[in-house]
Amino acid sequence: MKVVIQDDADAVAAYGAEIFREQLQKKPASVFGLATGSTPLRLYQQLIQSNQQGDISFARVRSFNLDEYMDLPPDHPQSYRHFMDREFFDHIDIDRDNTQVPPGNADNPMIACRNYERAIQDAGGIDIQLLGIGRNGHIGFNEPTSCLASRTRVKTLTRETIEDNARFFSDGETQPQLSITMGIGTIMEARLIVLLATGEGKANAVKAMVEGPMSAWCPASALQMHPATVVIVDEAAASGLTDPGFFKHIEQHNQALLARIKA
Ligand code: F6R
């Protein structure tokens, strides 16, 4: 697990966006795993800007979102399909038919979950999976006690997650208690994982993820077993780490090494 500490949320987004740009330059027909929530918004804005300037194209990209609320139609303003269209897809040159979000309103969710897994396989697997992290250490909607080998499935949200996301629902609006989410096993198959975390509210979760122990109580700690995960955090989200200076020290060496390779 590579941990990169940046000054603030803008720098976190810039670092993450650069990884996506480089991937697109290397492989224009990349497969991306995408996330919703507040954290990736700045990164999406940076990618939108690069796309509109003509620096990168999503024309051949296929994407799979991590999760979706159960029983919200795709055009519901709080559905993750709607979020992705509004915040990202509407502003880039991606073919909408190549973007998938788990079908939260499928008649048979079990079959829908299996089909989602198959679609990821048929696309050749995910090149880069973008993740945020919940205050309770969830990734996707894999809440604490999730099986660390889980596949795409229906998952009950914890009270904490429901409270955290209540801010997006208006008073009196029914908030879903269930979701369809890629499993931790599904996420772990991505070739590269980029996890972003910003703000002090994420400090405990980041510490538990990075320092362990690996446990179903902090689902993100499973990423310790992933061979290519980059965790990009701001100073506030890094503030719980035992030795943040060590990660900065490593990053300095990495950058120097990269400069030498490029020279
Ligand atoms: C979103 C997702 C969630 C969020 C997490 C953090 O698709 O899967 O795991 O990444 O809840 O959310 P924010 O970024 O709003 O703090």
Coordinates of C-alpha atoms and ligand atoms in Angstrom, one line a residue:
M1 CA 0.0 0.0 0.0
K2 CA 1.5 3.3 -1.1
V3 CA 0.4 6.2 1.1
V4 CA 0.8 9.7 -0.4
I5 CA 0.1 12.7 1.9
Q6 CA -0.8 16.0 0.2
D7 CA -1.4 19.4 1.7
D8 CA -5.1 19.7 0.9
A9 CA -8.1 18.2 -0.9
D10 CA -7.2 20.0 -4.2
A11 CA -3.7 18.4 -4.2
V12 CA -5.2 15.0 -3.4
A13 CA -7.5 15.4 -6.4
A14 CA -4.7 16.6 -8.6
Y15 CA -2.5 13.6 -7.7
G16 CA -5.3 11.2 -8.3
A17 CA -6.4 12.8 -11.6
E18 CA -2.8 12.5 -13.0
I19 CA -2.9 8.7 -12.4
F20 CA -6.1 8.5 -14.6
R21 CA -4.6 10.8 -17.3
E22 CA -1.5 8.7 -17.5
Q23 CA -3.6 5.5 -17.7
L24 CA -5.7 7.0 -20.5
Q25 CA -2.6 8.0 -22.4
K26 CA -1.3 4.4 -22.1
K27 CA -4.6 2.7 -22.8
P28 CA -7.4 4.8 -24.3
A29 CA -9.8 1.8 -23.9
S30 CA -9.3 1.6 -20.2
V31 CA -11.9 0.1 -17.8
F32 CA -12.5 2.3 -14.8
G33 CA -14.2 1.5 -11.5
L34 CA -15.8 4.7 -10.2
A35 CA -17.1 6.0 -6.9
T36 CA -19.7 8.5 -5.8
G37 CA -19.7 10.6 -2.6
S38 CA -18.1 14.0 -1.9
T39 CA -14.5 12.9 -2.0
P40 CA -14.0 12.2 -5.8
L41 CA -15.8 15.3 -6.9
R42 CA -12.7 17.4 -7.3
L43 CA -11.0 14.7 -9.2
Y44 CA -13.9 14.4 -11.6
Q45 CA -13.8 18.2 -12.1
Q46 CA -10.1 18.0 -13.0
L47 CA -10.7 15.1 -15.4
I48 CA -13.7 17.0 -17.0
Q49 CA -11.4 20.0 -17.5
S50 CA -8.7 17.9 -19.1
N51 CA -11.3 16.3 -21.4
Q52 CA -12.8 19.6 -22.4
Q53 CA -9.3 20.9 -23.2
G54 CA -8.7 17.9 -25.4
D55 CA -5.9 16.5 -23.4
I56 CA -7.6 13.2 -22.7
S57 CA -10.6 11.3 -24.2
F58 CA -13.0 8.9 -22.6
A59 CA -14.5 7.9 -25.9
R60 CA -13.3 4.3 -25.6
V61 CA -13.5 4.0 -21.8
R62 CA -15.9 1.6 -20.1
S63 CA -16.8 2.2 -16.5
F64 CA -18.4 0.3 -13.6
N65 CA -19.6 2.1 -10.5
L66 CA -19.1 0.6 -7.1
D67 CA -22.5 0.7 -5.8
E68 CA -26.1 1.9 -5.9
Y69 CA -29.0 2.3 -3.5
M70 CA -31.7 -0.4 -3.7
D71 CA -35.1 0.6 -5.0
L72 CA -34.2 4.0 -6.3
P73 CA -35.0 4.4 -10.0
P74 CA -32.0 5.6 -12.1
D75 CA -33.6 9.0 -12.6
H76 CA -34.0 9.7 -8.8
P77 CA -31.9 12.7 -7.9
Q78 CA -30.2 10.7 -5.1
S79 CA -29.5 7.6 -7.2
Y80 CA -25.8 7.0 -7.9
R81 CA -26.6 6.7 -11.6
H82 CA -28.1 10.2 -11.5
F83 CA -25.1 11.4 -9.5
M84 CA -22.6 10.1 -12.0
D85 CA -24.4 11.6 -15.0
R86 CA -24.7 15.0 -13.3
E87 CA -21.2 15.2 -11.8
F88 CA -19.2 13.5 -14.5
F89 CA -20.6 11.7 -17.5
D90 CA -22.7 14.7 -18.8
H91 CA -19.5 16.7 -19.1
I92 CA -17.1 14.3 -20.9
D93 CA -17.1 12.4 -24.2
I94 CA -17.8 9.0 -22.7
D95 CA -20.4 6.8 -24.5
R96 CA -23.2 6.5 -22.0
D97 CA -23.8 2.9 -23.1
N98 CA -20.3 2.1 -21.8
T99 CA -21.1 3.2 -18.3
Q100 CA -22.6 0.8 -15.8
V101 CA -24.0 1.4 -12.3
P102 CA -25.4 -1.6 -10.4
P103 CA -29.1 -1.8 -11.1
G104 CA -30.6 -0.9 -7.8
N105 CA -34.1 -1.4 -9.0
A106 CA -33.6 -4.8 -10.7
D107 CA -36.6 -7.2 -10.4
N108 CA -34.2 -9.9 -9.3
P109 CA -31.2 -8.3 -7.5
M110 CA -29.4 -11.7 -7.1
I111 CA -29.3 -12.2 -10.9
A112 CA -28.4 -8.5 -11.4
C113 CA -25.4 -9.0 -9.1
R114 CA -24.2 -12.0 -11.0
N115 CA -24.6 -10.2 -14.3
Y116 CA -22.7 -7.2 -13.0
E117 CA -19.7 -9.5 -12.1
R118 CA -19.9 -11.1 -15.5
A119 CA -20.0 -7.7 -17.3
I120 CA -16.8 -6.7 -15.4
Q121 CA -15.1 -9.9 -16.5
D122 CA -16.3 -9.5 -20.1
A123 CA -14.8 -6.0 -20.2
G124 CA -11.5 -7.5 -19.3
G125 CA -11.5 -6.5 -15.6
I126 CA -10.9 -3.1 -14.0
D127 CA -7.7 -1.2 -14.8
I128 CA -8.1 1.4 -12.1
Q129 CA -10.7 1.3 -9.3
L130 CA -11.3 4.6 -7.6
L131 CA -12.4 4.5 -3.9
G132 CA -13.4 6.7 -1.1
I133 CA -13.6 5.4 2.5
G134 CA -16.4 5.7 5.0
R135 CA -15.8 6.9 8.5
N136 CA -16.4 3.3 9.6
G137 CA -13.8 2.0 7.1
H138 CA -16.3 0.9 4.4
I139 CA -15.3 0.7 0.8
G140 CA -18.1 0.7 -1.7
F141 CA -21.0 -0.2 0.6
N142 CA -19.0 -3.0 2.2
E143 CA -19.8 -2.2 5.7
P144 CA -17.9 -3.5 8.8
T145 CA -18.2 -7.3 9.2
S146 CA -18.4 -7.7 5.4
C147 CA -16.7 -10.8 4.1
L148 CA -13.3 -9.8 2.8
A149 CA -13.7 -12.1 -0.2
S150 CA -17.3 -10.9 -1.0
R151 CA -18.6 -10.4 -4.5
T152 CA -21.2 -8.0 -5.8
R153 CA -24.3 -8.4 -3.6
V154 CA -27.1 -6.8 -1.7
K155 CA -25.8 -5.2 1.5
T156 CA -27.6 -3.6 4.4
L157 CA -26.3 -0.2 5.3
T158 CA -25.2 0.6 8.9
R159 CA -27.0 3.3 10.9
E160 CA -23.8 5.3 10.7
T161 CA -23.7 5.3 6.9
I162 CA -27.4 6.1 6.7
E163 CA -26.8 9.1 9.0
D164 CA -23.7 10.2 7.0
N165 CA -25.7 10.1 3.8
A166 CA -28.9 11.6 5.2
R167 CA -27.5 15.1 4.2
F168 CA -28.3 14.3 0.6
F169 CA -32.0 13.4 1.2
S170 CA -34.6 16.1 1.9
D171 CA -36.7 16.0 5.1
G172 CA -39.4 13.3 4.9
E173 CA -37.9 11.6 1.9
T174 CA -37.5 7.9 2.3
Q175 CA -33.8 7.0 2.5
P176 CA -32.8 3.5 1.3
Q177 CA -31.5 1.1 3.9
L178 CA -30.1 -1.4 1.3
S179 CA -27.6 -1.2 -1.5
I180 CA -26.1 -3.3 -4.2
T181 CA -22.3 -3.1 -4.0
M182 CA -19.3 -4.6 -5.6
G183 CA -17.8 -7.0 -3.1
I184 CA -14.3 -6.6 -1.5
G185 CA -13.2 -9.6 -3.6
T186 CA -14.4 -7.8 -6.7
I187 CA -12.6 -4.6 -5.8
M188 CA -9.4 -6.5 -5.0
E189 CA -9.3 -7.8 -8.6
A190 CA -8.7 -4.3 -10.0
R191 CA -5.2 -3.9 -11.4
L192 CA -4.7 -0.6 -9.6
I193 CA -6.7 0.9 -6.7
V194 CA -6.7 4.6 -6.0
L195 CA -8.3 5.5 -2.7
L196 CA -8.8 9.1 -1.8
A197 CA -9.6 10.4 1.7
T198 CA -9.8 14.0 2.9
G199 CA -10.7 15.7 6.2
E200 CA -10.3 14.9 9.9
G201 CA -13.5 12.8 9.9
K202 CA -11.6 10.1 7.9
A203 CA -8.5 10.1 10.1
N204 CA -9.5 7.0 12.3
A205 CA -10.6 5.0 9.2
V206 CA -7.4 5.8 7.4
K207 CA -5.3 4.7 10.4
A208 CA -7.2 1.5 10.7
M209 CA -6.9 0.8 7.0
V210 CA -3.2 1.5 6.7
E211 CA -1.9 0.2 10.1
G212 CA -4.3 -2.7 10.6
P213 CA -4.9 -5.2 11.9
M214 CA -6.6 -6.5 8.7
S215 CA -10.1 -7.2 9.8
A216 CA -13.7 -7.3 8.7
W217 CA -14.3 -4.6 11.2
C218 CA -12.4 -2.2 8.9
P219 CA -13.2 -3.5 5.3
A220 CA -10.7 -1.1 3.8
S221 CA -7.9 -2.9 5.7
A222 CA -8.2 -5.7 3.1
L223 CA -6.4 -3.4 0.7
Q224 CA -3.2 -4.2 2.7
M225 CA -3.2 -7.4 0.6
H226 CA -3.7 -5.7 -2.7
P227 CA -0.4 -5.5 -4.7
A228 CA -1.0 -2.0 -6.2
T229 CA -3.0 0.4 -4.0
V230 CA -2.3 4.1 -3.8
V231 CA -3.9 5.8 -0.8
I232 CA -3.9 9.6 -1.3
V233 CA -4.8 11.6 1.7
D234 CA -4.7 15.2 2.9
E235 CA -2.9 16.2 6.1
A236 CA -6.2 16.1 8.1
A237 CA -7.0 12.5 7.0
A238 CA -3.4 11.5 7.7
S239 CA -3.5 13.0 11.2
G240 CA -4.2 9.7 12.9
L241 CA -1.2 7.8 11.4
T242 CA 1.5 6.9 13.8
D243 CA 4.3 8.2 11.6
P244 CA 3.0 10.3 8.7
G245 CA 6.6 11.7 8.2
F246 CA 7.7 8.2 7.1
F247 CA 5.3 8.2 4.2
K248 CA 6.4 11.7 3.1
H249 CA 10.0 10.5 3.3
I250 CA 9.1 7.5 1.1
E251 CA 7.3 9.7 -1.4
Q252 CA 10.3 12.0 -1.7
H253 CA 12.4 9.1 -2.6
N254 CA 9.8 7.8 -5.1
Q255 CA 9.6 11.1 -6.8
A256 CA 13.4 11.3 -7.1
L257 CA 13.5 7.8 -8.5
L258 CA 10.8 8.7 -11.1
A259 CA 12.7 11.8 -12.1
R260 CA 15.8 9.7 -12.6
I261 CA 13.9 7.2 -14.7
K262 CA 12.4 9.9 -16.9
A263 CA 15.7 11.8 -17.4
Ligands
F6R1 C1 -19.4 5.7 -2.9 C2 -18.9 4.7 -2.0 C3 -18.7 5.0 -0.6 C4 -18.0 6.4 -0.4 C5 -17.7 6.6 1.1 C6 -17.1 8.0 1.4 O1 -19.7 5.1 -4.2 O2 -18.8 3.6 -2.4 O3 -17.8 4.0 0.0 O4 -16.8 6.4 -1.0 O5 -18.9 6.5 1.8 O6 -18.1 9.0 1.0 P1 -17.7 10.5 1.0 O7 -16.7 10.7 -0.1 O8 -19.0 11.2 0.7 O9 -17.1 10.9 2.3

